[in-house]
Short mmCIF file of C-alpha atoms and ligand atoms in Angstrom, two decimals:
data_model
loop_
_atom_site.label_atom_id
_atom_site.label_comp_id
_atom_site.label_asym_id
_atom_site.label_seq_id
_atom_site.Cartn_x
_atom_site.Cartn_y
_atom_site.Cartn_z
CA UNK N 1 123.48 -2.49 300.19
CA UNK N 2 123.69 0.66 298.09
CA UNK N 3 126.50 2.17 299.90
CA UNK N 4 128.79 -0.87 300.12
CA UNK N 5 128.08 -0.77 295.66
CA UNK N 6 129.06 2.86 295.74
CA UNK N 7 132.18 1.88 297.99
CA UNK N 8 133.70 -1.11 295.75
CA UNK N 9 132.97 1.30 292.71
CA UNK N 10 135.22 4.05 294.21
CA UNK N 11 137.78 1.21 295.33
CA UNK N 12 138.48 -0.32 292.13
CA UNK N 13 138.31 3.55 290.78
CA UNK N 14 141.18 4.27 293.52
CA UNK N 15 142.72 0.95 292.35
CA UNK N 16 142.75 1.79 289.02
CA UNK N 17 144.05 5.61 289.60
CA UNK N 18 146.86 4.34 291.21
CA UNK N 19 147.85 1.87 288.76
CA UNK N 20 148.10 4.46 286.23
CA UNK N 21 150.11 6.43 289.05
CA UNK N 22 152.53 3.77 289.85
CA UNK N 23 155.07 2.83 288.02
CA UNK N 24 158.09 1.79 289.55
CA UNK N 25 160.84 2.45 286.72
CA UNK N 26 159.48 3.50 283.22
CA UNK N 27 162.17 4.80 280.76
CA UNK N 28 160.89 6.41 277.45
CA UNK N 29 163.45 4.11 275.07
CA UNK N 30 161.74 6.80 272.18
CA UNK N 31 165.05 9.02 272.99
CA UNK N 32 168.46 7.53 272.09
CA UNK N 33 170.71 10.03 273.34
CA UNK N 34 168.72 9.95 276.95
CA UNK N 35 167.05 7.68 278.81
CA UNK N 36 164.64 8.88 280.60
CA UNK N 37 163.72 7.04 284.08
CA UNK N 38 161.64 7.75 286.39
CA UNK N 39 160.08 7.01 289.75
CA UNK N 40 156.48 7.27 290.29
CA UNK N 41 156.21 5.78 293.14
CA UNK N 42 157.63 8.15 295.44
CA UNK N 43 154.95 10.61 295.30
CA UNK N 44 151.87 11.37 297.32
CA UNK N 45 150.54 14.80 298.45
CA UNK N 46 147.98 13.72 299.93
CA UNK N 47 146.60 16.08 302.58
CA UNK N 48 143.35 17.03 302.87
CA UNK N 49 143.14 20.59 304.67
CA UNK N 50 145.40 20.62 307.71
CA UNK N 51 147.28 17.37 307.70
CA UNK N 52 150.34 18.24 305.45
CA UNK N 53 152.33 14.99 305.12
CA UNK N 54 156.66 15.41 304.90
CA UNK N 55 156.60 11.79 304.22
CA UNK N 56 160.01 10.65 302.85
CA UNK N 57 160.66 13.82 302.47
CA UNK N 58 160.16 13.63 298.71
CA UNK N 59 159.27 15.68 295.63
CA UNK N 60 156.53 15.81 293.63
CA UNK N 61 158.08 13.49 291.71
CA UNK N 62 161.53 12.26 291.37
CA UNK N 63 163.29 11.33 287.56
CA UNK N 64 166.30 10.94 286.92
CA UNK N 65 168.23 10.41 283.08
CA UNK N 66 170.96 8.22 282.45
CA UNK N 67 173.24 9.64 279.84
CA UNK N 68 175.09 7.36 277.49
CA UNK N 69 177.57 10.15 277.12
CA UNK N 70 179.00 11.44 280.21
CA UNK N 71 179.39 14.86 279.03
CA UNK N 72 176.12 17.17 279.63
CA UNK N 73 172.86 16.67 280.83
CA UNK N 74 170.41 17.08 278.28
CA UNK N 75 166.75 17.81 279.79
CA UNK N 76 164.28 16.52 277.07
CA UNK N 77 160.99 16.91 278.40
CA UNK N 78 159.40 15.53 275.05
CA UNK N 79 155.57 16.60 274.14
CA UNK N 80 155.11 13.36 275.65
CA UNK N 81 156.53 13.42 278.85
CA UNK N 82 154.88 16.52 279.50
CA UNK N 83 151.65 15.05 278.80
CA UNK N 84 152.32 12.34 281.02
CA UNK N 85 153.11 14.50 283.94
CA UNK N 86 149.86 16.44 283.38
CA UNK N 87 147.83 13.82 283.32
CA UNK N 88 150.06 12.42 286.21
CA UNK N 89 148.83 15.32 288.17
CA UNK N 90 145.27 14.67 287.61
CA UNK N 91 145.49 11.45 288.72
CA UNK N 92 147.01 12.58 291.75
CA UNK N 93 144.15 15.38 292.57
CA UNK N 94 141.41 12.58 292.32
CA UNK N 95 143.19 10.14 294.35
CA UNK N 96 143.64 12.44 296.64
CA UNK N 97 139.89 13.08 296.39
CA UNK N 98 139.00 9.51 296.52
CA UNK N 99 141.57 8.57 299.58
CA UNK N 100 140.08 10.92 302.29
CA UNK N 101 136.92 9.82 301.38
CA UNK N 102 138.26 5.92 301.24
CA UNK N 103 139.89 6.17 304.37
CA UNK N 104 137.27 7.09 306.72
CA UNK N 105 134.94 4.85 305.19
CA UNK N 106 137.01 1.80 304.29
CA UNK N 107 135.92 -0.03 306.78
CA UNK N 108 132.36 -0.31 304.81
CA UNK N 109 134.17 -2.21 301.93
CA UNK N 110 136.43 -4.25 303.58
CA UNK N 111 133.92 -5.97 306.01
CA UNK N 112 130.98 -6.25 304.07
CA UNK N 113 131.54 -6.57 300.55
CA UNK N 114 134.48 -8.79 301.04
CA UNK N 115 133.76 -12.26 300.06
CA UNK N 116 132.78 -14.95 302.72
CA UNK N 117 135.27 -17.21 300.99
CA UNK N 118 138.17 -14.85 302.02
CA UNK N 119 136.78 -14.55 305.65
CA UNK N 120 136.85 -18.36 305.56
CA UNK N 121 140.55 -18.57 304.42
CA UNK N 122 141.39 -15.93 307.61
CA UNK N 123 140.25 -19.45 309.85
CA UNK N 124 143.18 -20.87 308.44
CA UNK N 125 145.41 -18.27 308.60
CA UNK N 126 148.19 -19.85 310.90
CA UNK N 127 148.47 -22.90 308.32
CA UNK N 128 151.68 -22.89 306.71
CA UNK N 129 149.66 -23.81 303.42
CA UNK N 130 147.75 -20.82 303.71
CA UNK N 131 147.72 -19.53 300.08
CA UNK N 132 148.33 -16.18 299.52
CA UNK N 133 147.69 -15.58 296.03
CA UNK N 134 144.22 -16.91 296.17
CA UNK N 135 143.64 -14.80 299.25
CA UNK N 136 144.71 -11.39 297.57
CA UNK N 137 141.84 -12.05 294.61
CA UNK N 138 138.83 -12.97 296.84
CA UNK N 139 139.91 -9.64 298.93
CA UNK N 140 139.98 -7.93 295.21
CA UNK N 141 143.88 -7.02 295.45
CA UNK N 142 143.54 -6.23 299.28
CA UNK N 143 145.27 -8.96 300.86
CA UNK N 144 147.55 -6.79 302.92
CA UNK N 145 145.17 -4.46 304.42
CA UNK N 146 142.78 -7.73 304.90
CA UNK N 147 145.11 -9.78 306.95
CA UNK N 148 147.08 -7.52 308.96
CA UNK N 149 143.85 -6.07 310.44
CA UNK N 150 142.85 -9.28 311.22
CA UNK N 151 145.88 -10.20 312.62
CA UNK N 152 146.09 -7.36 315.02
CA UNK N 153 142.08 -7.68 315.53
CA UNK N 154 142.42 -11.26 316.30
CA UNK N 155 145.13 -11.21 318.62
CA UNK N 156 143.46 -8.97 321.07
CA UNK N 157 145.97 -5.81 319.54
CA UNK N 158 143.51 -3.75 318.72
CA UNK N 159 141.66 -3.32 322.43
CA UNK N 160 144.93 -3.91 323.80
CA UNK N 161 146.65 -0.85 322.59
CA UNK N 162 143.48 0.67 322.24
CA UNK N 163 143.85 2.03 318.48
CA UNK N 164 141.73 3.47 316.65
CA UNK N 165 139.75 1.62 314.17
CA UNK N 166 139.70 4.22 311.38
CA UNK N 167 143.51 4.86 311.73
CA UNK N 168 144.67 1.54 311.87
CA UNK N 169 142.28 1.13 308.18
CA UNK N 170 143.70 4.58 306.77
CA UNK N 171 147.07 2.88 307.98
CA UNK N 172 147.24 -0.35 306.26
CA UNK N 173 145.26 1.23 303.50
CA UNK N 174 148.09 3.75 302.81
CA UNK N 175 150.85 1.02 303.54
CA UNK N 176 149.53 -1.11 301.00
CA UNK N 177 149.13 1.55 298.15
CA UNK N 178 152.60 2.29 298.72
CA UNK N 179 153.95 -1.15 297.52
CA UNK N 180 154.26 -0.77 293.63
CA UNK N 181 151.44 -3.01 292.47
CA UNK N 182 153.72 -2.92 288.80
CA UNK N 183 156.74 -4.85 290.92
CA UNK N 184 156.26 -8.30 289.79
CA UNK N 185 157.85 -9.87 293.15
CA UNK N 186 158.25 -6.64 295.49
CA UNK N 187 154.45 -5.90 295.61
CA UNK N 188 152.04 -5.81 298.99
CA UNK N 189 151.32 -9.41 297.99
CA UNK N 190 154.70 -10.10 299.19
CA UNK N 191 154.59 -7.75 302.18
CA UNK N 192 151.32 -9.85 303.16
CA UNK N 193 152.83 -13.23 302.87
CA UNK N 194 155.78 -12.09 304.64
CA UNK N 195 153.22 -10.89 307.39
CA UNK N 196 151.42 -14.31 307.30
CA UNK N 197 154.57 -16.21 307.14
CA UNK N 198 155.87 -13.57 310.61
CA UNK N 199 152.30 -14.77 312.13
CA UNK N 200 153.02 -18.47 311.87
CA UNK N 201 156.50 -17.82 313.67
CA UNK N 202 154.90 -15.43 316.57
CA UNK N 203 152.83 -18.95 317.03
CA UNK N 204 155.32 -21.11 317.50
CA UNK N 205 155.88 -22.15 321.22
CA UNK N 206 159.03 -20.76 322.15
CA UNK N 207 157.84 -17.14 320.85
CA UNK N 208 154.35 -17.15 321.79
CA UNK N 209 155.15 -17.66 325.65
CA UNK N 210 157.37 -15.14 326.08
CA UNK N 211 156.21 -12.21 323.64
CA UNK N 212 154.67 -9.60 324.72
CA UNK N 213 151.71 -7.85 323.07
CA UNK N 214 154.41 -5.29 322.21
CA UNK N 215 156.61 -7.57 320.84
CA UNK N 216 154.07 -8.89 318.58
CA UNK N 217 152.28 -5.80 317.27
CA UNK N 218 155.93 -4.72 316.55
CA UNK N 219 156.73 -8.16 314.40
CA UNK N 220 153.52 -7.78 311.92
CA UNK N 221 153.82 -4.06 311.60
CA UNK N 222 157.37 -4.89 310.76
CA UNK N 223 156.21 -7.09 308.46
CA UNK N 224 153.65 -5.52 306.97
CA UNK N 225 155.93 -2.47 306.26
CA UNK N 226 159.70 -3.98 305.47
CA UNK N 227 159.40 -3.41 301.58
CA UNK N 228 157.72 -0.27 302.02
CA UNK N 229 158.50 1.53 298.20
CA UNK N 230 160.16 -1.12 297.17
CA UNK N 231 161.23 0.53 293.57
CA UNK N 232 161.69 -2.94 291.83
CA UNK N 233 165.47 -2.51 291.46
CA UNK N 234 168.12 -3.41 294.26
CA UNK N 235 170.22 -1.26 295.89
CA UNK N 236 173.52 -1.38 293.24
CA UNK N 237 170.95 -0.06 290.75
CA UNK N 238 170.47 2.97 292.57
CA UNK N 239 173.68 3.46 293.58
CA UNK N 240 174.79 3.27 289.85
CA UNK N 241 172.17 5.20 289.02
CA UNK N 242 172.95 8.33 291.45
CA UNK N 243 169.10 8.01 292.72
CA UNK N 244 168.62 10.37 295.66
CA UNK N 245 168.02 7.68 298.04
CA UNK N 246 171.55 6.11 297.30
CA UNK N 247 173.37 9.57 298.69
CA UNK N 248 170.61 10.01 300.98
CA UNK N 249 171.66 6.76 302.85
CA UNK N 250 175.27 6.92 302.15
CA UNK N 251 175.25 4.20 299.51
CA UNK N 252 174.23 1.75 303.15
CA UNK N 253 170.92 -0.21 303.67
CA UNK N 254 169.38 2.28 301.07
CA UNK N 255 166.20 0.43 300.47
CA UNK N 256 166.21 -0.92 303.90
CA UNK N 257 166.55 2.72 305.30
CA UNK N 258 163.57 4.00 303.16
CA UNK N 259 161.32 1.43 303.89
CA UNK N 260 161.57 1.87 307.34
CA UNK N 261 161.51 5.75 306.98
CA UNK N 262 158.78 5.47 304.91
CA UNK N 263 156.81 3.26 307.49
CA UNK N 264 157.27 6.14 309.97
CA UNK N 265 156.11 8.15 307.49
CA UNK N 266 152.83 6.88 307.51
CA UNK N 267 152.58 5.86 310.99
CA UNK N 268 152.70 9.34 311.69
CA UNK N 269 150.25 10.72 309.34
CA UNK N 270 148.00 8.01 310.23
CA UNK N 271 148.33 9.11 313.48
CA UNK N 272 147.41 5.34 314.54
CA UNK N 273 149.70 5.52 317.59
CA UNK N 274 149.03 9.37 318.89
CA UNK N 275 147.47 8.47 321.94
CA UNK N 276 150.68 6.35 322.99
CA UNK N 277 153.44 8.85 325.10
CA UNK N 278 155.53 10.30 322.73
CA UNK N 279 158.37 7.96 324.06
CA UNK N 280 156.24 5.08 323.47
CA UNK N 281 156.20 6.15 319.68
CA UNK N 282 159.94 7.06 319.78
CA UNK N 283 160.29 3.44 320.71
CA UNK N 284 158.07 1.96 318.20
CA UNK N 285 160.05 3.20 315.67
CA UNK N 286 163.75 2.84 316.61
CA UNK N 287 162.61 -0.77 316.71
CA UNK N 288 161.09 -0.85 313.84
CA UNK N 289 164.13 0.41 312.31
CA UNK N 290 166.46 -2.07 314.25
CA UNK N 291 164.08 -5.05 312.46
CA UNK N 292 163.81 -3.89 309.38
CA UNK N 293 166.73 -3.08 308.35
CA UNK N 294 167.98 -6.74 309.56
CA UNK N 295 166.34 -7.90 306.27
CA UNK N 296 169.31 -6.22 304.56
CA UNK N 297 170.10 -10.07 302.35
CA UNK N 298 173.69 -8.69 302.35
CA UNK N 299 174.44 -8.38 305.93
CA UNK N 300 172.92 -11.80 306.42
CA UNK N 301 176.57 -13.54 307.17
CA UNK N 302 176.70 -11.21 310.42
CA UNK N 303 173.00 -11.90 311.83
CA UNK N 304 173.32 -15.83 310.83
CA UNK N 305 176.93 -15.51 313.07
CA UNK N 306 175.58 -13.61 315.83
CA UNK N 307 172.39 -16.36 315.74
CA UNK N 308 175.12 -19.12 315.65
CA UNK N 309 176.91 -17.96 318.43
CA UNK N 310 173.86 -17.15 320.50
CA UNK N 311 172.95 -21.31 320.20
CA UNK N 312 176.10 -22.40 320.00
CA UNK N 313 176.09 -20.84 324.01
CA UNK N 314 172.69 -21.55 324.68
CA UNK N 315 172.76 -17.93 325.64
CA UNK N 316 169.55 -17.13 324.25
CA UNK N 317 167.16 -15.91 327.07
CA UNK N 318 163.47 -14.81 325.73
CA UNK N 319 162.35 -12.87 329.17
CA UNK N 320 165.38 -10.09 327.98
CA UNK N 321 163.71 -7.53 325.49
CA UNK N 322 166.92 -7.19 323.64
CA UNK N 323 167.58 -10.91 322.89
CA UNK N 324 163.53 -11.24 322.08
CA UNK N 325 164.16 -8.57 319.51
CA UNK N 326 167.24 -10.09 317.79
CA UNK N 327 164.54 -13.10 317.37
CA UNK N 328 161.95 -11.03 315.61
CA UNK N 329 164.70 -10.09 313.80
CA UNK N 330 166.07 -13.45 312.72
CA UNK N 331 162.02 -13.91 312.46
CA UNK N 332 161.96 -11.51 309.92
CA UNK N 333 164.40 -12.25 307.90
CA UNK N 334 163.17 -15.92 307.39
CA UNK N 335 159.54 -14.92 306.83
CA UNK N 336 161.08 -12.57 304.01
CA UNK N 337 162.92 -15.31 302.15
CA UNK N 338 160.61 -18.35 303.19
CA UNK N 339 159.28 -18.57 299.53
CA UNK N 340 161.79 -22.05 298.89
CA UNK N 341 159.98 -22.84 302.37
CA UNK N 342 156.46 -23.54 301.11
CA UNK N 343 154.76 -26.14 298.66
CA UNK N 344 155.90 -25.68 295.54
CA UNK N 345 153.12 -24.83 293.78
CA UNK N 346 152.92 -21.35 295.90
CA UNK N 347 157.01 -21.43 296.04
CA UNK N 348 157.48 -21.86 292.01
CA UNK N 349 155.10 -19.05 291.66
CA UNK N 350 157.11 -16.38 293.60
CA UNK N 351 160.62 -17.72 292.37
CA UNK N 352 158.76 -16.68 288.55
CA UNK N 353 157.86 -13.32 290.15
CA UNK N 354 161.30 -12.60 291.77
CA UNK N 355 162.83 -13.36 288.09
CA UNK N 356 160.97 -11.35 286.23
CA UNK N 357 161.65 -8.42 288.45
CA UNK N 358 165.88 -9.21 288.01
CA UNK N 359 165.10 -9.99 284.77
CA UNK N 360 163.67 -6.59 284.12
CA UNK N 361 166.42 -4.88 285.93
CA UNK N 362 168.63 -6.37 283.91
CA UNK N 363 166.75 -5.41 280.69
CA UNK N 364 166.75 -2.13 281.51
CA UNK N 365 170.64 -1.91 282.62
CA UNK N 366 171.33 -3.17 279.15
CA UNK N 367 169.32 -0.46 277.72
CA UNK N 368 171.07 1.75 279.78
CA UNK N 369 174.86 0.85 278.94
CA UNK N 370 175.61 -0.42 282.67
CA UNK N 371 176.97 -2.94 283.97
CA UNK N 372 174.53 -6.13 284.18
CA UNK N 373 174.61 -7.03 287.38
CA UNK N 374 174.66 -10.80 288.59
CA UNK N 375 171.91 -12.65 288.08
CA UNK N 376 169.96 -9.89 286.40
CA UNK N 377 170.97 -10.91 283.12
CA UNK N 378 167.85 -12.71 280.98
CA UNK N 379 170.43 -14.30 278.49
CA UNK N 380 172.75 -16.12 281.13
CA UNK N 381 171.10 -16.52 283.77
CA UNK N 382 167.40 -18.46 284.38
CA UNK N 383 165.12 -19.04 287.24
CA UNK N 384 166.56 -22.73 287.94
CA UNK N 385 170.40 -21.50 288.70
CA UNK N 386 168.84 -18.86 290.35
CA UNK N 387 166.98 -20.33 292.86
CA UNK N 388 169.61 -23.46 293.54
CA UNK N 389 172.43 -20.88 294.31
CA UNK N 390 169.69 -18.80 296.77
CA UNK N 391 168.50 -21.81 298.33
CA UNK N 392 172.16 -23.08 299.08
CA UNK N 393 174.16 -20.22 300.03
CA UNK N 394 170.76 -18.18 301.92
CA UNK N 395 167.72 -19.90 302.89
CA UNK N 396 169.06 -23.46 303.89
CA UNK N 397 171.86 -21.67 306.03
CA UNK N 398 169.69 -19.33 307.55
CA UNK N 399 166.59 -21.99 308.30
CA UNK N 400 168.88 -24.35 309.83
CA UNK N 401 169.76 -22.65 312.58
CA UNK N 402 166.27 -21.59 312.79
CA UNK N 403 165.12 -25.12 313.62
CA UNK N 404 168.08 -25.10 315.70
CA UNK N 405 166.15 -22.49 318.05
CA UNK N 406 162.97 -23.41 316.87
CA UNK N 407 162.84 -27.49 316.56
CA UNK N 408 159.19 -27.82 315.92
CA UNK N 409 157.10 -29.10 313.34
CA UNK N 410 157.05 -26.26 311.31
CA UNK N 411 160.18 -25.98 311.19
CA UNK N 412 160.82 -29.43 309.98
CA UNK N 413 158.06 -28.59 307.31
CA UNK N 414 159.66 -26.13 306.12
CA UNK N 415 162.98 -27.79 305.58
CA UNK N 416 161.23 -30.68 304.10
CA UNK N 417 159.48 -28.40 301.45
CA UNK N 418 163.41 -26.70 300.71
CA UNK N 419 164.87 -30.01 299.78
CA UNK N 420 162.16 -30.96 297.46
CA UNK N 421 162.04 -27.51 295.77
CA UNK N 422 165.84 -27.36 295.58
CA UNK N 423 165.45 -31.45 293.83
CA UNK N 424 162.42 -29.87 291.51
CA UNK N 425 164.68 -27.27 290.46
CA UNK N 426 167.90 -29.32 289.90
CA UNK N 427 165.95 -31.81 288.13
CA UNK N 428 164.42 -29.11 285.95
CA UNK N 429 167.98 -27.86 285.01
CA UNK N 430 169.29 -31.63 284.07
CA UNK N 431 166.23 -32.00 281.91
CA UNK N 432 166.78 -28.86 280.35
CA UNK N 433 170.63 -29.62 279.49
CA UNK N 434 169.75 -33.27 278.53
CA UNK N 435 167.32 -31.78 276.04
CA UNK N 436 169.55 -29.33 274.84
CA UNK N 437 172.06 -32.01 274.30
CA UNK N 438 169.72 -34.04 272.02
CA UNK N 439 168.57 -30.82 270.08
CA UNK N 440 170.84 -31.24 267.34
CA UNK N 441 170.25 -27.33 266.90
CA UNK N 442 172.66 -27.01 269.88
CA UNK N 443 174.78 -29.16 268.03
CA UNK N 444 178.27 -27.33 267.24
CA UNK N 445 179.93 -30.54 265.87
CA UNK N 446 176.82 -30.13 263.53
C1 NAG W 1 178.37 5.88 296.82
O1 NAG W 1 178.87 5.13 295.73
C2 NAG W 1 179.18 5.90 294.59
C3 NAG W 1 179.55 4.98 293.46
O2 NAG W 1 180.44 3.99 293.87
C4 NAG W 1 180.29 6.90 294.93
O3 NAG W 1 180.57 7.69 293.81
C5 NAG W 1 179.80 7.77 296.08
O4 NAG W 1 180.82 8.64 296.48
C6 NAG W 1 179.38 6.90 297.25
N1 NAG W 1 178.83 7.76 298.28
C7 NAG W 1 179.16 7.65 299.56
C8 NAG W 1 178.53 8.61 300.49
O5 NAG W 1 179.93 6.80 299.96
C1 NAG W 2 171.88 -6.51 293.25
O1 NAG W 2 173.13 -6.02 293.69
C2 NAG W 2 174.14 -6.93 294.03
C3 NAG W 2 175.40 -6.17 294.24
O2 NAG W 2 175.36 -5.53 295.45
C4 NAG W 2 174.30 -8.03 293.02
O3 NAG W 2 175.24 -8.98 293.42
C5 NAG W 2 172.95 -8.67 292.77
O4 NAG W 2 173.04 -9.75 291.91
C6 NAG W 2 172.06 -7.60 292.21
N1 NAG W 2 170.83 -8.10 291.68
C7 NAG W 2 169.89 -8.78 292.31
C8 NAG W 2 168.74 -9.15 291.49
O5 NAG W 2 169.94 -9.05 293.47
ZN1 ZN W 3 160.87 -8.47 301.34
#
């Protein structure tokens, strides 16, 4: 009783440390000549004695300044921004404090203080309702770490591959504090309904018989991890920009790249798969790479072809490895844009989210003196045009040939919940022009 107290305290201390710690973008608009941006997120030291971590290969911290004048760089480390890095720095010494301690002992808070309401919503956890956003607040902001254990505990994973309890907790513990809990869409609430949406697919018939346990720890850690970092800004930001990452990854898959680097990152300081031969691991993560960076939204024209042409030939053969993987890719890739898919109270809730965080892009390319990029602009564009155009030229595209290879009742679900989101949102747009029409303010023949 008293040690499950002292454990929630020091979780929603850790919470609340890492809050401070995490921004995604935050530009000091103070300054005029420079604007100051910088990542937070990128940053963890976070080694107690003898387990130095090279994860991502990053700095301390990373900033970068966009100069509205091209001419010199100006380094203005205001009073301000010092103070912010110092107190940065404490932050980071106590979370580091906190996180050994959190790690080895997580699995105190997570079982027993954790509400029996959330526990009863893991029954459910296959359901294609199954909402998410409730889930996260009765595990306290832990959905992430909450279902993917289950999910691996559940499915027999856990004995199967014999992993270690306390790793697999540190794991998901340090996967989900790497999501940027300030992204309003690209957060671990998304990585965990992308997991639970991933879950639902491994279910369905066709997969189920033919995965193997590999196959399937592979798809949810896949999951779990394919936004790993996720700055809140897409890839033309940082390539505009000049972030690291962008020349890092040769302006290709940036994101995509560092979230699955990242992943690897943390599989290996977790150490969650050290018993496994070392070609074992080597495999685990090539795949992982080979999945996640399918989720890249603009090579989706060449996946959707090579899925058409796979049905189109009925060529398609689950007992091969390598056509089982192209399906937890093509799994993947639906489970990360399946938001149209669900009821539309959960599916109007993440099309705000994913707004907000173009939106805000947006907002701060303005400040910045860049080009706006599409859809990213707050004064032409809004979240009804938005989602139409993605549920036309992306989701419907890609889910019909999904129900092509997977003609089941979920699939049929989740093509009936499209149409009526797409209808909500048209109607929503004619209302909104009919209005505008009768506003005499919009009036120009006045
Ligand atoms: C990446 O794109 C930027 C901007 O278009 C360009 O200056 C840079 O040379 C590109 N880098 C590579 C490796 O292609
Ligand atoms: C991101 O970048 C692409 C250009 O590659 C652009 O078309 C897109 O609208 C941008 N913004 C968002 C929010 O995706
Ligand atoms: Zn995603």
């Amino acid at each position: 009783m008293g040690i499950a107290l002292i454990w929630s305290i020091a979780l929603i201390l850790i919470k609340w440390i890492t809050s401070k710690r995490r921004g995604a973008i935050s530009y000091d608009s103070s300054d005029q000549t420079a604007l100051y941006i910088r990542m937070l997120g990128d940053v963890r030291v976070r080694s107690r004695a003898g387990f130095e971590t090279e994860r991502r290969g990053s700095h301390p911290y990373i900033d970068f300044r966009i100069l509205h004048s091209h001419s010199e760089i100006e380094i203005s480390l205001s009073a301000r921004n010092i103070r912010r890095l110092l107190s940065f720095q404490r932050y980071l010494r106590s979370s580091r404090f906190f996180r050994g301690v959190n790690a080895q002992n997580s699995l105190y808070i997570l079982d027993d203080g954790y509400n029996g309401q959330a526990k009863c919503m893991l029954e459910k956890v296959g359901n294609w309702n199954f909402d998410i956003f409730l889930f996260d607040r009765l595990t306290n902001g832990n959905s992430l770490v909450s279902l993917t254990f289950h999910l691996l505990s559940h499915n027999g994973l856990i004995d199967h591959f014999q992993l270690d309890m306390v790793k697999l907790r540190r794991f998901l513990v340090m996967v989900q504090e790497d999501y940027h809990s300030q992204n309003p869409y690209h957060n671990a609430v998304h990585a965990a309904d992308v997991t639970q949406a991933m879950y639902c697919y491994l279910k369905e018939p066709k997969l189920a018989k033919s995965f193997t346990p590999w196959d399937v720890l592979l798809g949810l850690i896949a999951a779990a991890t394919h936004d790993l970092d996720h700055p809140g800004v897409n890839q033309s930001f940082l390539i505009k920009t000049n972030h690291y990452l962008a020349t890092l990854y040769k302006n290709t898959s940036v994101l995509e790249n560092h979230h699955w680097r990242s992943a690897v990152g943390l599989l290996r300081e977790s150490g969650l798969f050290a018993h496994m031969s070392a070609e074992d691991r080597q495999r685990m993560e090539s795949q992982l790479g080979f999945i996640i960076l399918a989720t890249d939204i603009s090579r989706q024209n060449e996946y959707l072809s090579q899925f058409r042409t796979h049905l189109d030939r009925g060529e398609l053969c689950l007992e091969n490895s390598a056509h089982r993987h192209f399906i937890l890719q093509m799994a993947l890739k639906c489970a990360d844009i399946c938001n149209p898919c669900r009821t539309w109270e959960l599916s109007k809730q993440w099309s705000e989210k994913v707004t907000e965080e173009f939106f805000y892009q947006g907002d701060v390319e303005r400040k910045c003196n860049l080009d706006l990029s599409p859809l990213c602009d707050r004064l032409t564009s809004n979240i009804a045009n938005i989602q139409i155009g993605f549920i036309t030229y992306l989701v419907e595209p890609l889910f019909v040939e999904w129900a092509r290879f997977s003609n089941t009742r979920l699939s049929q679900t989740m093509l009936g919940h499209v149409g009526l989101n797409k209808a909500s949102w048209k109607g929503m747009l004619q209302e909104r022009s009919s209005s505008e029409e009768a506003d005499p303010a919009f009036d120009d023949t006045d």
